[in-house]
Every structure is written in C-alpha cells, then in structure tokens.
Coordinates of C-alpha atoms in Angstrom, one line a residue:
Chain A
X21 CA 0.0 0.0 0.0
X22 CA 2.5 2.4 0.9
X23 CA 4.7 2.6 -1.9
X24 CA 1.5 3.1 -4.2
X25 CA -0.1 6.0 -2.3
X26 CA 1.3 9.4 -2.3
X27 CA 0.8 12.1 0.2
X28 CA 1.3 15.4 -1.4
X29 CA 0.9 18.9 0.3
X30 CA -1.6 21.2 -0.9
X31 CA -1.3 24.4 1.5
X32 CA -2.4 23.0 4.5
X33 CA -4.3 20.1 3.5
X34 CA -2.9 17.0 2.0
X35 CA -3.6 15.2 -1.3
X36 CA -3.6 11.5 -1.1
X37 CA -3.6 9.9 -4.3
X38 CA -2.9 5.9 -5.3
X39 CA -2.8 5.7 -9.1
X40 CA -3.5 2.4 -9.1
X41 CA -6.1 2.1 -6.9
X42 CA -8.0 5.5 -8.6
X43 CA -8.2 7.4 -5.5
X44 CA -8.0 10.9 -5.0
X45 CA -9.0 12.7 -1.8
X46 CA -7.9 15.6 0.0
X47 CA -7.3 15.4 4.1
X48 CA -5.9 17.4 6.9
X49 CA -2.7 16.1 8.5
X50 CA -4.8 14.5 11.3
X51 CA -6.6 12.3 9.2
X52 CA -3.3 11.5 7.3
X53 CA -1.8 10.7 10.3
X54 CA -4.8 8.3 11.3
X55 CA -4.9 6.7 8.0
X56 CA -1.2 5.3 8.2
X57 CA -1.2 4.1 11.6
X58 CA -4.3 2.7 12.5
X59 CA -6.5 -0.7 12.1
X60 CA -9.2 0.5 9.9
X61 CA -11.9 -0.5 12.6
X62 CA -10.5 2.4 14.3
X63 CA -10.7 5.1 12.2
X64 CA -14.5 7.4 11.4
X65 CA -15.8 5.6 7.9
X66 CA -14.8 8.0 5.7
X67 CA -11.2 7.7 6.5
X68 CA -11.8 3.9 7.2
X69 CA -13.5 3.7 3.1
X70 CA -10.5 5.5 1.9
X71 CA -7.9 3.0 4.0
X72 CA -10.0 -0.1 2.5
X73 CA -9.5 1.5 -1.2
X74 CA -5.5 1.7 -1.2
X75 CA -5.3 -1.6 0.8
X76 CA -7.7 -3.2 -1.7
X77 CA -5.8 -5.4 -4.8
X78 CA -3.9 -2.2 -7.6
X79 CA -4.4 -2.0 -11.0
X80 CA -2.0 -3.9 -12.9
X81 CA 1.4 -2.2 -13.2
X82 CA 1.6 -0.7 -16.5
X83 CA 4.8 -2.7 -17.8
X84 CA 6.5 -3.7 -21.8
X85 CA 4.8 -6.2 -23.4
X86 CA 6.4 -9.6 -23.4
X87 CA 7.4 -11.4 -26.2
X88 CA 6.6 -10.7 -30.0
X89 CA 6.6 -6.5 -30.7
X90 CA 2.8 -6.2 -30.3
X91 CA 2.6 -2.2 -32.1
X92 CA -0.2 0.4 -31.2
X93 CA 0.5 1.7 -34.4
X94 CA 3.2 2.2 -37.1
X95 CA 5.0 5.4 -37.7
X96 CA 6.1 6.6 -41.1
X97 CA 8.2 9.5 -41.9
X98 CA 7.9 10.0 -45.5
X99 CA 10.6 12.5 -45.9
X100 CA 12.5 15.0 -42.9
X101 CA 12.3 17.9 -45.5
X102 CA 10.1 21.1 -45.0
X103 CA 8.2 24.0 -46.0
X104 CA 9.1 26.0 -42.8
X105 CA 11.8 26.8 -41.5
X106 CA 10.7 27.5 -38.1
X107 CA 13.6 28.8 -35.6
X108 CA 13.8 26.0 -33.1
X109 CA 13.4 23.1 -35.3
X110 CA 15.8 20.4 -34.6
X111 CA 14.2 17.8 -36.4
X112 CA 16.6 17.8 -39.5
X113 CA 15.2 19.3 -42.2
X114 CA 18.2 21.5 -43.0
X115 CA 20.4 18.6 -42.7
X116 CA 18.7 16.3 -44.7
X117 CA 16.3 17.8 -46.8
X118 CA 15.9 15.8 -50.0
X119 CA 15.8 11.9 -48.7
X120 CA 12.1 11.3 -49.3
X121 CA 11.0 7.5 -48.7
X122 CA 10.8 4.9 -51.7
X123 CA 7.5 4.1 -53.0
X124 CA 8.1 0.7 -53.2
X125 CA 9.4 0.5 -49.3
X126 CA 5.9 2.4 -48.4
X127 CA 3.8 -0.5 -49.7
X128 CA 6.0 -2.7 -48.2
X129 CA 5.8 -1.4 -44.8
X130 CA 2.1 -1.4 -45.4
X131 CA 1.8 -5.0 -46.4
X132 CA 4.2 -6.5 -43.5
X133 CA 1.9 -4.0 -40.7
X134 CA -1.3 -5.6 -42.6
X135 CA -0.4 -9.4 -42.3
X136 CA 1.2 -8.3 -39.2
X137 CA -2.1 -6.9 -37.8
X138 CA -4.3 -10.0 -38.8
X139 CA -2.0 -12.7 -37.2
X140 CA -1.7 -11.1 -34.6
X141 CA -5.3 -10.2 -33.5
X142 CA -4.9 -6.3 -33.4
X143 CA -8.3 -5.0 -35.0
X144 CA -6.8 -1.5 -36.2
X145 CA -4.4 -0.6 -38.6
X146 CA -3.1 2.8 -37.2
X147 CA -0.5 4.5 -39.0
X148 CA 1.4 7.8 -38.0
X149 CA 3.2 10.1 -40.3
X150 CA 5.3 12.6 -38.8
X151 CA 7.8 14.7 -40.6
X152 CA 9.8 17.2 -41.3
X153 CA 6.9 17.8 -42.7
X154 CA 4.7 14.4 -44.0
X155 CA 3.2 16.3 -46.8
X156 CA 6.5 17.8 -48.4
X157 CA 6.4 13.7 -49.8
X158 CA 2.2 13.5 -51.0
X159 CA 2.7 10.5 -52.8
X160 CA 4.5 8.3 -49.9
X161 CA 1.2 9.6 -47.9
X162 CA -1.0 9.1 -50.8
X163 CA 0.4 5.4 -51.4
X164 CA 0.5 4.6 -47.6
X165 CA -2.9 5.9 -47.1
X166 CA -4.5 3.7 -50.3
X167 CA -2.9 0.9 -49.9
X168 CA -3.8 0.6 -46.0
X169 CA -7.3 1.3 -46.6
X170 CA -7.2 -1.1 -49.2
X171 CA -5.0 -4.2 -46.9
X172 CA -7.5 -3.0 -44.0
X173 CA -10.3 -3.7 -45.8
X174 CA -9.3 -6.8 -46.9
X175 CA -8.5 -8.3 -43.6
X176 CA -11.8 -7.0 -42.4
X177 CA -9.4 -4.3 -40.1
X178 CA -10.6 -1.1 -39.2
X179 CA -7.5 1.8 -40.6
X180 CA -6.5 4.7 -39.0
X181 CA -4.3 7.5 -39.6
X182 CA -2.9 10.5 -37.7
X183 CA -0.6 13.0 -39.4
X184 CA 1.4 16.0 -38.0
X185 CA 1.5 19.1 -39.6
X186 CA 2.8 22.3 -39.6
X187 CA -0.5 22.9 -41.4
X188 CA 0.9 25.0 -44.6
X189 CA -0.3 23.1 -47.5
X190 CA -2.6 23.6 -50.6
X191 CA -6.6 23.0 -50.7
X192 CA -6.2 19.5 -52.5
X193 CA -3.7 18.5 -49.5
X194 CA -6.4 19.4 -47.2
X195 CA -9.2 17.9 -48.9
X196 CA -6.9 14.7 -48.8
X197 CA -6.6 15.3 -45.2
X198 CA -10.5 16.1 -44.5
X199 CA -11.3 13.0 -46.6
X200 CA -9.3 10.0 -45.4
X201 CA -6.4 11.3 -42.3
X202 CA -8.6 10.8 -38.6
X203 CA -6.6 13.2 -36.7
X204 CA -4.4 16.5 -37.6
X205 CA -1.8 17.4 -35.5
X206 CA -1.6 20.6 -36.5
X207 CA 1.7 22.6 -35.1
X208 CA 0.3 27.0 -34.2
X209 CA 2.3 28.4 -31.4
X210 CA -0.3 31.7 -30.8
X211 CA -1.2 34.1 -33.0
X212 CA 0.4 35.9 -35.8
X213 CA 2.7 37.8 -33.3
X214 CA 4.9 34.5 -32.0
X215 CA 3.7 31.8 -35.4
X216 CA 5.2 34.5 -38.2
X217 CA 8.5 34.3 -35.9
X218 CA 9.0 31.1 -34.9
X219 CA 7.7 29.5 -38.2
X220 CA 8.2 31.2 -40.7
X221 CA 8.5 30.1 -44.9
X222 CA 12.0 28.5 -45.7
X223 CA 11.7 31.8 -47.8
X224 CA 11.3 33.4 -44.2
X225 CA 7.8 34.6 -44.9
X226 CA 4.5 34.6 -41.8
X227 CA 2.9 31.7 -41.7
X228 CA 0.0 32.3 -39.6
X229 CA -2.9 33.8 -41.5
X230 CA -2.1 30.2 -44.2
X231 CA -2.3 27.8 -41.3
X232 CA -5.2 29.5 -39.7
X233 CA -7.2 29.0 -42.4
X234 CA -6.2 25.5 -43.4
X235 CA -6.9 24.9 -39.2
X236 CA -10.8 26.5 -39.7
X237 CA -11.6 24.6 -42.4
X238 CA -10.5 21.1 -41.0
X239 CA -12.2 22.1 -37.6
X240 CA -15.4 22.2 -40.4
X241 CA -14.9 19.1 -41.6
X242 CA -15.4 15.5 -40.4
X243 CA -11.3 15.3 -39.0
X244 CA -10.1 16.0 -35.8
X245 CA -8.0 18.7 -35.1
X246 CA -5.3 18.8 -32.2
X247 CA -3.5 22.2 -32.2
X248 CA 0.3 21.1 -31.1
X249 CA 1.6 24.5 -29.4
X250 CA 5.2 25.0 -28.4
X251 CA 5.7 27.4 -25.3
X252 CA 8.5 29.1 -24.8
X253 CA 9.6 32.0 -22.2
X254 CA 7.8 34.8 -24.8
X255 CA 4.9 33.3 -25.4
X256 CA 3.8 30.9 -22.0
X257 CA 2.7 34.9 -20.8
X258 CA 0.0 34.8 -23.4
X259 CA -1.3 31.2 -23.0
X260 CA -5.1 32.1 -21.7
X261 CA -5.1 34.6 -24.6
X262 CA -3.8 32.7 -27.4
X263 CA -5.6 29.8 -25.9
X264 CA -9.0 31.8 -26.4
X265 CA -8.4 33.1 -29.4
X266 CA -7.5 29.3 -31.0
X267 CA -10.9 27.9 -29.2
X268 CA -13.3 31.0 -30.4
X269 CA -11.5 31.0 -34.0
X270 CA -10.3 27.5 -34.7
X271 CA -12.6 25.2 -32.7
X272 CA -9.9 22.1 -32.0
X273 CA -11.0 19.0 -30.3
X274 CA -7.8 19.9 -28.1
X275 CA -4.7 22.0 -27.3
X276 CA -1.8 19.9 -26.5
X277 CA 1.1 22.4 -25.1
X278 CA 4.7 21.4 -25.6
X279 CA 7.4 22.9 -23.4
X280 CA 10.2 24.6 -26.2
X281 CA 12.8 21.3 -26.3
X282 CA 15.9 23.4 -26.5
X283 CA 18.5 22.9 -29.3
X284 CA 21.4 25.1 -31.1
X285 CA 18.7 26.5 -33.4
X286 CA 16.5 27.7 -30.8
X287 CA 19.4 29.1 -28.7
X288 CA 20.7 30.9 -31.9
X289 CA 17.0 32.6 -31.9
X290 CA 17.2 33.7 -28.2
X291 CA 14.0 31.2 -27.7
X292 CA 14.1 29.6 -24.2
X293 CA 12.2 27.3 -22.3
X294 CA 9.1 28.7 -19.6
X295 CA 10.1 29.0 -16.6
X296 CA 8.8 25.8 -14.9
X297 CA 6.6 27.4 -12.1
X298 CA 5.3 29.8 -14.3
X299 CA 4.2 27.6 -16.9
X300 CA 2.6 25.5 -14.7
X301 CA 0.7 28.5 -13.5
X302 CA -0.2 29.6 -17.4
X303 CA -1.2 26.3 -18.7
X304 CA -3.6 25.5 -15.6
X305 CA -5.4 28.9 -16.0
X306 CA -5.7 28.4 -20.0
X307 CA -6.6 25.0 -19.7
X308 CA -9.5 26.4 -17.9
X309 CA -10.5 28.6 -20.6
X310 CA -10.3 25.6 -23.0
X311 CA -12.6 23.5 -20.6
X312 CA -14.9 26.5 -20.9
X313 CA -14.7 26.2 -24.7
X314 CA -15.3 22.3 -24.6
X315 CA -12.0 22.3 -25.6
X316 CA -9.4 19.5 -24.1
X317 CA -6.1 21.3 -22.5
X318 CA -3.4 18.8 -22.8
X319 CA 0.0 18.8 -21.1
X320 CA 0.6 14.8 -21.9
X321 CA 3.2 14.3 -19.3
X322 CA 0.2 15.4 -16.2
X323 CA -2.2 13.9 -18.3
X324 CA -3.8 11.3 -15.0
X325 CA -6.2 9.4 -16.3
X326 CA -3.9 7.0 -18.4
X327 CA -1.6 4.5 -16.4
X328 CA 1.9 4.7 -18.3
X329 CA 4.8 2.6 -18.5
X330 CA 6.7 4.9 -20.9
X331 CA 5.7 8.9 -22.0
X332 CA 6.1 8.0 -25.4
X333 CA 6.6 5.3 -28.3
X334 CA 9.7 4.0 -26.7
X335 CA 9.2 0.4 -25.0
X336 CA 5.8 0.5 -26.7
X337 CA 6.5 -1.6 -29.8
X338 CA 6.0 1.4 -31.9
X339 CA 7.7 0.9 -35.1
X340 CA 8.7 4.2 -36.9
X341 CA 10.0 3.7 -40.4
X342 CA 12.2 6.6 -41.2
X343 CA 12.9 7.9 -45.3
X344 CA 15.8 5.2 -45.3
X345 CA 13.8 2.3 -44.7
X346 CA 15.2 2.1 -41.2
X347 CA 13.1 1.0 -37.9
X348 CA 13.1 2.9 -34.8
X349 CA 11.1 3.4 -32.0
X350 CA 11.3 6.8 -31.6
X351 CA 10.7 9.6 -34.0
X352 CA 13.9 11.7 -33.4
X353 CA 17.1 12.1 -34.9
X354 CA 19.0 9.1 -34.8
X355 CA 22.1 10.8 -33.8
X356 CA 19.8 12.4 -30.9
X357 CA 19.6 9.6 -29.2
X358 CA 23.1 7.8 -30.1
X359 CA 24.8 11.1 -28.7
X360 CA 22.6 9.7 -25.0
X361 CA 24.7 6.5 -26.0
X362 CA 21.1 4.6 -26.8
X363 CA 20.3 2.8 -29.7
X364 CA 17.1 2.6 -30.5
X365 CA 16.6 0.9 -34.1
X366 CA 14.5 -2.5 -34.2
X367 CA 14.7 -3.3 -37.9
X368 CA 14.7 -2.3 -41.8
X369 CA 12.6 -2.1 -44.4
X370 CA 12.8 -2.3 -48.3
X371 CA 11.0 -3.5 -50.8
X372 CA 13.2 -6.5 -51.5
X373 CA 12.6 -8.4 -48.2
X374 CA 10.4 -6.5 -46.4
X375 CA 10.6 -6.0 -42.7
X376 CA 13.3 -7.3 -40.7
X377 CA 12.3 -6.8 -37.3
X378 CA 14.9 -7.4 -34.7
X379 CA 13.4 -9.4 -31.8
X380 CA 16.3 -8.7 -29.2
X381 CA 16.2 -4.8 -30.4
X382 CA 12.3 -4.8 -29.3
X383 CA 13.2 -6.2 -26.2
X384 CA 16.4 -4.1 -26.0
X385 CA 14.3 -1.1 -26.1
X386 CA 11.8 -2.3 -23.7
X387 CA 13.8 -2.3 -20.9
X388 CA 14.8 0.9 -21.0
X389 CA 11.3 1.9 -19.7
X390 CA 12.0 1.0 -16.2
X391 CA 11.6 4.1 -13.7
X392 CA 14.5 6.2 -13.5
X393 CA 15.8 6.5 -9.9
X394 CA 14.7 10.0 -9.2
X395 CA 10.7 8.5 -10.4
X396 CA 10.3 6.1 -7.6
X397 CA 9.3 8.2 -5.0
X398 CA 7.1 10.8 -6.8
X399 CA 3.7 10.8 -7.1
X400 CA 3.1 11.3 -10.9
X401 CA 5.8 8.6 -11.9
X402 CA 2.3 6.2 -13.5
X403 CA 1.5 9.2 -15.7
X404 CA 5.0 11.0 -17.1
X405 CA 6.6 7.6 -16.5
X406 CA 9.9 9.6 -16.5
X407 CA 9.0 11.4 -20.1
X408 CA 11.4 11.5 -23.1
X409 CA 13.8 8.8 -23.1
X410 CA 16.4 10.7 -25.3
X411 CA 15.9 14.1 -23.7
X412 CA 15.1 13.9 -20.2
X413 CA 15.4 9.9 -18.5
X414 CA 18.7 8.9 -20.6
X415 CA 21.0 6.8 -19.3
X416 CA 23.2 9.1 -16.9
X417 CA 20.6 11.7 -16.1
X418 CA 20.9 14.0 -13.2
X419 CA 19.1 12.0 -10.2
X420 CA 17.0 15.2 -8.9
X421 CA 14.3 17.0 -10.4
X422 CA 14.3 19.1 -13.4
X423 CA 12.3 21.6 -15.1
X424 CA 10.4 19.2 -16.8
X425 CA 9.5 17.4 -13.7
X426 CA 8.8 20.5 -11.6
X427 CA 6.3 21.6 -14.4
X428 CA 4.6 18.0 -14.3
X429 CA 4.0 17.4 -10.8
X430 CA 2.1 21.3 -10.5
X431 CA -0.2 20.4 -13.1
X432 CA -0.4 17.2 -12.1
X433 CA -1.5 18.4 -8.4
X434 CA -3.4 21.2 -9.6
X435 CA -5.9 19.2 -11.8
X436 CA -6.6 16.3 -8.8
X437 CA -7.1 19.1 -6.4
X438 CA -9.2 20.7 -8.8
X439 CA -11.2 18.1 -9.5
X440 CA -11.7 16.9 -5.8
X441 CA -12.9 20.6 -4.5
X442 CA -12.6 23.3 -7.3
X443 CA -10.0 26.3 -8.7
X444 CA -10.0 28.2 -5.3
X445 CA -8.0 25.7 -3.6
X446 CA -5.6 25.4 -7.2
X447 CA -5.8 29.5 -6.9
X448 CA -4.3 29.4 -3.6
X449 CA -1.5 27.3 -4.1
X450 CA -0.8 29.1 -7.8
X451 CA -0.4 32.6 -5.9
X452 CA 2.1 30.9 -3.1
X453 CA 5.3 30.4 -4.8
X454 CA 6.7 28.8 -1.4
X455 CA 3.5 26.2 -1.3
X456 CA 4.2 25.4 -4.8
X457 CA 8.0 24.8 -4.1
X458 CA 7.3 22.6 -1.3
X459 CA 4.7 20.7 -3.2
X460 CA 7.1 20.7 -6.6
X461 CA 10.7 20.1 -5.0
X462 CA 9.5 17.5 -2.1
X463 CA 11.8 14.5 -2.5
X464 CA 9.8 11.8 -1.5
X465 CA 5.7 11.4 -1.9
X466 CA 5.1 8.1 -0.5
X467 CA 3.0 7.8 2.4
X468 CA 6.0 5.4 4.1
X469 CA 8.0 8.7 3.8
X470 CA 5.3 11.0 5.0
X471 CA 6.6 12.9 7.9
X472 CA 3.8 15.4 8.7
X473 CA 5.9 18.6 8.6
X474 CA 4.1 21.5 8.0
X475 CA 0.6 21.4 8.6
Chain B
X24 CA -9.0 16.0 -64.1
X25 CA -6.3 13.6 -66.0
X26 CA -3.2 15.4 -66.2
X27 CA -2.7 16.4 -70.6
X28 CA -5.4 13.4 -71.0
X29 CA -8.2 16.7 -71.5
X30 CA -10.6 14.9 -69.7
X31 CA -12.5 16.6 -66.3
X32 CA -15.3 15.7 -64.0
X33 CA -18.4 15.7 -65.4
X34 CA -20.3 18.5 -63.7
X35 CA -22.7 17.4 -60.6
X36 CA -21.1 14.5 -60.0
X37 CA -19.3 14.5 -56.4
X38 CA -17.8 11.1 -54.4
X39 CA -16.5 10.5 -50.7
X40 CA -14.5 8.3 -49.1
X41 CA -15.7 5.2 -48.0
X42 CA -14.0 2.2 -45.9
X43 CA -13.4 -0.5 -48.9
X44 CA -12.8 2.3 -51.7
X45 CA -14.7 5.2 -53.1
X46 CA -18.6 5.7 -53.8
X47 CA -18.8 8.1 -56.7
X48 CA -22.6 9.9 -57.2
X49 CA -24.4 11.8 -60.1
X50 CA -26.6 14.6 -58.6
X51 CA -28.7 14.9 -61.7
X52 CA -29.6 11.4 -62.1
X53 CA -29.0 9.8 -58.7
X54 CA -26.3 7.2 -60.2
X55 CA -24.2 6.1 -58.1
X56 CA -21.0 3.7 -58.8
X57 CA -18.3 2.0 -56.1
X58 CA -15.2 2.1 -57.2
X59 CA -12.8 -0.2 -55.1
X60 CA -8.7 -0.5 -55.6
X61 CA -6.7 0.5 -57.2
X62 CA -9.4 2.5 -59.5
X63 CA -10.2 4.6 -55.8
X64 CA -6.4 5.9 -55.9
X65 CA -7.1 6.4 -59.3
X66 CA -9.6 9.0 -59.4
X67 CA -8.7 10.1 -55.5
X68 CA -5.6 11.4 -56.9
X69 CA -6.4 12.4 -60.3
X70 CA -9.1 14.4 -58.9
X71 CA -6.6 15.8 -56.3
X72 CA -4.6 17.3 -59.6
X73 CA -1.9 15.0 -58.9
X74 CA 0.2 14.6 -62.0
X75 CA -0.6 11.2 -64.6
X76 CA 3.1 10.5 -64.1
X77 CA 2.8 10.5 -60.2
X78 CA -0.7 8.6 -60.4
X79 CA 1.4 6.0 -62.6
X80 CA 4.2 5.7 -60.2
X81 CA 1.8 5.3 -57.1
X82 CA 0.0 2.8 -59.0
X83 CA 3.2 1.4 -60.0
X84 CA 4.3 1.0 -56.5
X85 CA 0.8 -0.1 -54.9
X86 CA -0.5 -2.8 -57.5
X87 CA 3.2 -3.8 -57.6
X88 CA 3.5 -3.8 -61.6
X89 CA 6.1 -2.0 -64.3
X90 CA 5.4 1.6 -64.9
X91 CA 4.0 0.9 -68.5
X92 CA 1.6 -1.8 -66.7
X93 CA 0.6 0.9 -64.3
X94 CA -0.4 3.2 -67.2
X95 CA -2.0 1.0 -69.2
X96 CA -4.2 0.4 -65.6
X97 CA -4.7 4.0 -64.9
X98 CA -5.9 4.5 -68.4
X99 CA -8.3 2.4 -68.9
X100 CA -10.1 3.1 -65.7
X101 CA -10.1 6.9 -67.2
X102 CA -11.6 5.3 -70.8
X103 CA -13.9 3.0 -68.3
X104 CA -15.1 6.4 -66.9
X105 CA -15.8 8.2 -69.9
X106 CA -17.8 5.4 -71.2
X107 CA -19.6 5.4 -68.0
X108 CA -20.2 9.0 -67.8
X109 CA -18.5 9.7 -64.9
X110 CA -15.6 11.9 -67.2
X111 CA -15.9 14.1 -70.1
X112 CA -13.5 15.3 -72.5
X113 CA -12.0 18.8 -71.7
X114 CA -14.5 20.3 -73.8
X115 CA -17.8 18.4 -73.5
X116 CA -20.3 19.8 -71.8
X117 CA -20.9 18.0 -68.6

C-alpha cells in the first residue's frame, strides 16, 4: 500500500492519491496521520473507506509487453524535408532535406503492418506520419494511405491515420486530409505575433494567416483537429489569450502544449524554455479557458487518467520507419539519441525483403522503460513515466528533479485538487510560490515517507 | 481532371470516401457507382490534380507492376469512366 499512495501537500491540506487504486482525496494532516497508523476499525468511515481502497488489490502495473513486438501503431516519416523553417526546429530538415522514402518501401511497410495486424489479432491498422513535414512527400502519404485502406479492408481491419503538420499546404492537400487522415496534428504556437516568428516560410515569410485557415476549415470538416503549441519564455505569458483566441476561432478537439525542447537553433534565436513554475501557472489557468470552450487542455506528461509505462513510443513496440527504410522506436534524430549513447533501431525495411524486425532490439528497447531512480518516490511517476527517453530519462541523467519534472508534478497536483474541490483551492497554491515549491521540490511522496511537517 | 489526357469531372457528379474504396454519385440522375482499388487511388488522386506521371508511379508501386503496366491500368479506368459517364472530354459539356 504504501509505496503506491502518495501524500502530497496542498497548502495545509494534503492530497492522497494511489494511481493504481484510482483514488484521490484531500485530508488534513490529522486524518493523514490516522490513516497510516491505525486498524481500519479504528478510524470514522470515511477515513476507514478510503484506507479499504488503497489496501484493496492495484491495478496492474503498466509494464512492456512480453514477447513478439505487439505495435499500437506504425510510424512513417515519408521525408525529414520542410516547407518552414521554423527557428527551433531540430528535427533535420536543414540537414537532410531531399531523402524522401521509396515508393516501393511504403507499400511494403504497409503490407508486413497488414499481415502483421491480422496474425496477430490487433483489430486497427493505425499508421502515424510525422515529418519534417509528411506532406512535403504527397505520394508516400497518398500510397501509404490507399494501400492501408485497401490491406485493412481486406482483412476485415478497421485503418486509421494521424498526421502531424505544420499545417501550410494547398486546398487539394487538405481535402486529402479532410477526406481519409482521422486526426491533424496541427503545429500554431499563438497568434500571428509568435507563429510568423518562430515558423516562418523557408523563404522566411508569416505563416500564420495560411495555417489558420487550413486549421478553420478542417475544424469544419469530419477530422479531428489537435493544435500542437510549443511554449517558450515569450509566449507561455499569453497562453489564456492565445488559448482563447485558438478555441473562439479554430474550434480544436484539443490543445496539446509542448514545453520549447531546446536545441542550437532555438538558442541561436534567443528562444528559451518557460520558466517551470510559471508555466505551470499559465497552462492550468488556460486550460481552464479551454474546458470553458469544450475544448481538451493537454499537457501529456500530467495527463492522470492513463496508467503509463513509458511517456512515449519508446518500449511501446511502436515501429517508426524513417525515409531510409530504417526501424526505430522513436521519432527523433537518430544521432539524438546515439549522442545519449542509446540505440534505438529495431529493424529495416525495403522493398526487397520487407521488414526485418529485430526481436532482441524490441526487447532491448523495452527495458529501457523502467523508472529512472529520481521516479520512484514521486507521485506522478504512473502518468509521465519519466517522459522522453532521449531528452530527459537517458541513461546518466541528473538523479533530482528538473524543469520538466517541476512543471509535471504542478499540473499534475493542480488538476486532482481541482477536480476533488474546485479552482480556489488550485488558486491558492498558484499565488504561493513557497507552497508550490514545497509541493514541486519535495523528494519523496510516499506515504512510508510521510513525515507530517508542515501542517 | 487527367493530367494532358483533356478529360474533367463531369459536372454534378461529387464522391466521398468510404472504408473498402470510393462511392462516386451523379446529382442529376441519382447514379451512383463503387469504385474499389486500385481505380479509388485512381480517381482520389487524379481528382486531387496530382500529376498522370505521379498517379502512374503510385500505381506502380501499390499494384506492384512495371510503370508501362501501371499506365495501361490507370488509363483504362479513365476510358472506363468516360464510357460510364463519370468523365468528359475537356470540352464536352458535362
């Protein structure tokens, strides 16, 4: 029980929450105090209902799968080229611009996920494209998008497909989209003010009034639309704003904020991360104004109602074919994460022979899911699961908290408390920076640990 | 609609998406026509204004067959079409 429940401390109240047992409730120290140390017969029956919950048999621990790669979906990356050249980028488009992946390896990576799919009694053929920019290569999305529909309906599968975007593209590209692609990622970062700067044209023209437009018209159509939004130091001080402007204009299914990663580009455009506290303090008060606007707020990494063994594709069996024909399990440059000294790749494909998919590599790249050593005490571990594996729980990280983890366990905090007794008691600890320190920067969360201090 | 074939869209006639291919419908006469694959990629991208030499390659790459085999697949689903109704020539009134 005690390594499962968390006590974390909300002003002077604390916030008991067991992930795995789905249970949320905010107490007094008193009552925190009674529910570690006594018999349950002892205690008033609320305390003694809430004792009975985190002693009761957890949820299964979200862990790898076990033996053959069992994907959620496949990842293609048609080409790493772009239309933009947005400031930060450290995706490689400048560095490898032209590679743009075979036809012939498409289909094949289609055909192997198909027969794949059907022998192995997953009932969805989902398939990613991320970029560069997916679109800058039509036909590889064209072919990949056909050809699945066509293998899914043939093996009585249902097909899905997401795409990110950095949304500049021409009305027959979003008719394509609006017609056959489930979900756009679609990549704004506020209004024309920050978008014009940070992604400009390759050509260095504003971007925003082009992707606005494309964004209202796929809102209008039968797609989802996710706005991806990169926050940085500038623009984290106009969150609510931007993120009322993007909900009255654009109408999004969600918001999904992404803290600036930073790389040589960004630092060569003076761009910088949000300061952790304050964003925190920005995204809960804009993802209020989203709620407001039936729009969904997401910061992934706080995100508590999903169980997580790993933040991202990594140790998921995700396969992500890159324009070479080579398998990863992660979308990012592969000298990103060979300068972390991790090596990610789990196969090939071509059109010759197909996919080659390396059993060991799968199970290679599983086990580097397991918590880092600064997770296992902190409350939000089941959720962020220690985030990026290449950027922020590689082998040899610092074993304290960062940014990243400061950030996550606010919003984390803020949106149980909030939904256990409202925004007051979130207001109160967002106006306290020494409340939110001792709540962000506590070592330990685990009721075993809990020491009572401060109430 | 077929990149320096001359042909187009007859007018009225609009399609969507649907799981196994592409249901194509005539709003003056209420004809309607399935087309499954490859002929769905077919007139999906032709009618996208993707070039006859791209359509050829995708084709190419999807059915799994020689570029000239490709064409000579993507060309008669155009002359199926026109027979059908479905296309016009570039200057036909559709």
């Amino acid at each position: 029980m005690q390594d499962s429940t968390f006590v974390i401390p909300i002003i002077d109240k604390w916030l008991i929450y067991s992930p795995l047992h789905h249970l949320a409730a905010l107490l007094n120290g008193a009552a925190v105090s009674s529910l570690r140390e006594s018999n349950s017969r002892r205690l008033p029956e609320s305390l003694a209902s809430i004792k009975r919950a985190i002693e009761a048999e957890p949820a299964r621990v979200p862990s790898p799968n076990s033996g053959p790669a069992r994907p959620q979906f496949v990842g293609v990356i048609p080409t790493r080229a772009c239309n933009l050249k947005c400031v930060y980028c450290g995706f490689g488009a400048s560095s490898c611009p032209d590679r743009t992946m075979d036809l012939d390896t498409a289909v094949a990576l289609v055909d192997w996920w198909a027969d794949y799919a059907k022998q192995s009694g997953i009932d969805t053929l989902e398939i990613h494209f991320f970029g560069g920019e997916p679109l800058c290569a039509p036909d590889v999305v064209s072919a990949v998008v056909h050809h699945a529909r066509r293998r899914a309906a043939e093996a009585g599968l249902a097909a899905r497909f997401e795409i990110a975007t950095n949304g500049c593209f021409d009305d027959d590209s979003r008719a394509f989209l609006s017609d056959y692609i489930d979900s756009v990622v679609l990549s704004l970062d506020g209004k024309s003010v920050y978008q014009d700067r940070y992604r400009p044209t390759s050509s260095g023209a504003g971007t925003f009034e082009a992707v606005a437009a494309n964004a209202r018209r796929l809102a209008a159509s039968s797609t989802e639309l996710c706005v991806r939004t990169c926050v940085t130091a500038e623009n984290a001080k106009d969150l609510q704003e931007s993120t009322a402007w993007m909900c009255e204009e654009l109408n999004p299914s969600s918001i999904d904020y992404e803290v600036l990663q930073p790389t040589p580009e960004s630092d060569a455009a003076g761009l910088a991360p949000p300061d952790p506290w304050e964003f925190a303090t920005a995204f809960i008060r804009a993802s209020r104004v989203a709620a407001e606007a039936g729009v969904r707020a997401v910061y992934s990494a706080a995100s508590t109602d999903e169980l997580r063994h790993s933040f991202c594709p990594v140790g998921t069996d995700t396969i992500i074919a890159s324009p070479d024909g080579r398998l990863s399990a992660c979308y990012l440059l592969e000298e990103d994460w060979q300068s972390r000294g991790i090596d990610l790749n789990v196969g090939t494909v071509d059109a010759a022979n197909g996919v080659k998919l390396d059993q060991s590599a799968v199970e290679r790249v599983r086990a580097l899911t397991g918590c880092a050593d600064r997770c296992r005490k902190c409350f939000v571990r089941r959720h962020c699961a220690g985030g990026c594996h290449v950027n922020h729980s590689y082998p040899g990280h610092p074993d304290r908290y960062d940014d990243f983890c400061v950030q996550t366990r606010l919003i984390a905090a803020c949106r149980l408390v909030g939904g256990l007794v409202g925004d007051e008691q979130v207001d109160r600890l967002l106006s306290d920076r020494t409340e939110m320190e001792r709540l962000a920067l506590r070592a330990s969360d685990t009721l075993e640990d809990w020491d009572g201090a401060a109430t | 609609m077929s990149g320096g074939k001359q042909v187009r869209c007859r007018a009225k006639v609009s399609w969507a998406a649907q799981s196994n291919g592409l249901l194509l419908m005539r709003q003056d006469t209420g004809a309607s026509a399935t087309l499954s694959y490859p002929e769905a990629a077919i007139w999906d991208l032709l009618s996208r204004n993707v070039g006859y030499e791209r359509v050829v390659k995708i084709i190419s790459a999807m059915e799994r067959i020689g570029a000239d085999r490709a064409a000579d697949v993507v060309e008669s689903a155009v002359r199926q079409w026109l027979v059908d109704g479905w296309l016009v020539n570039g200057g036909d009134d559709g």
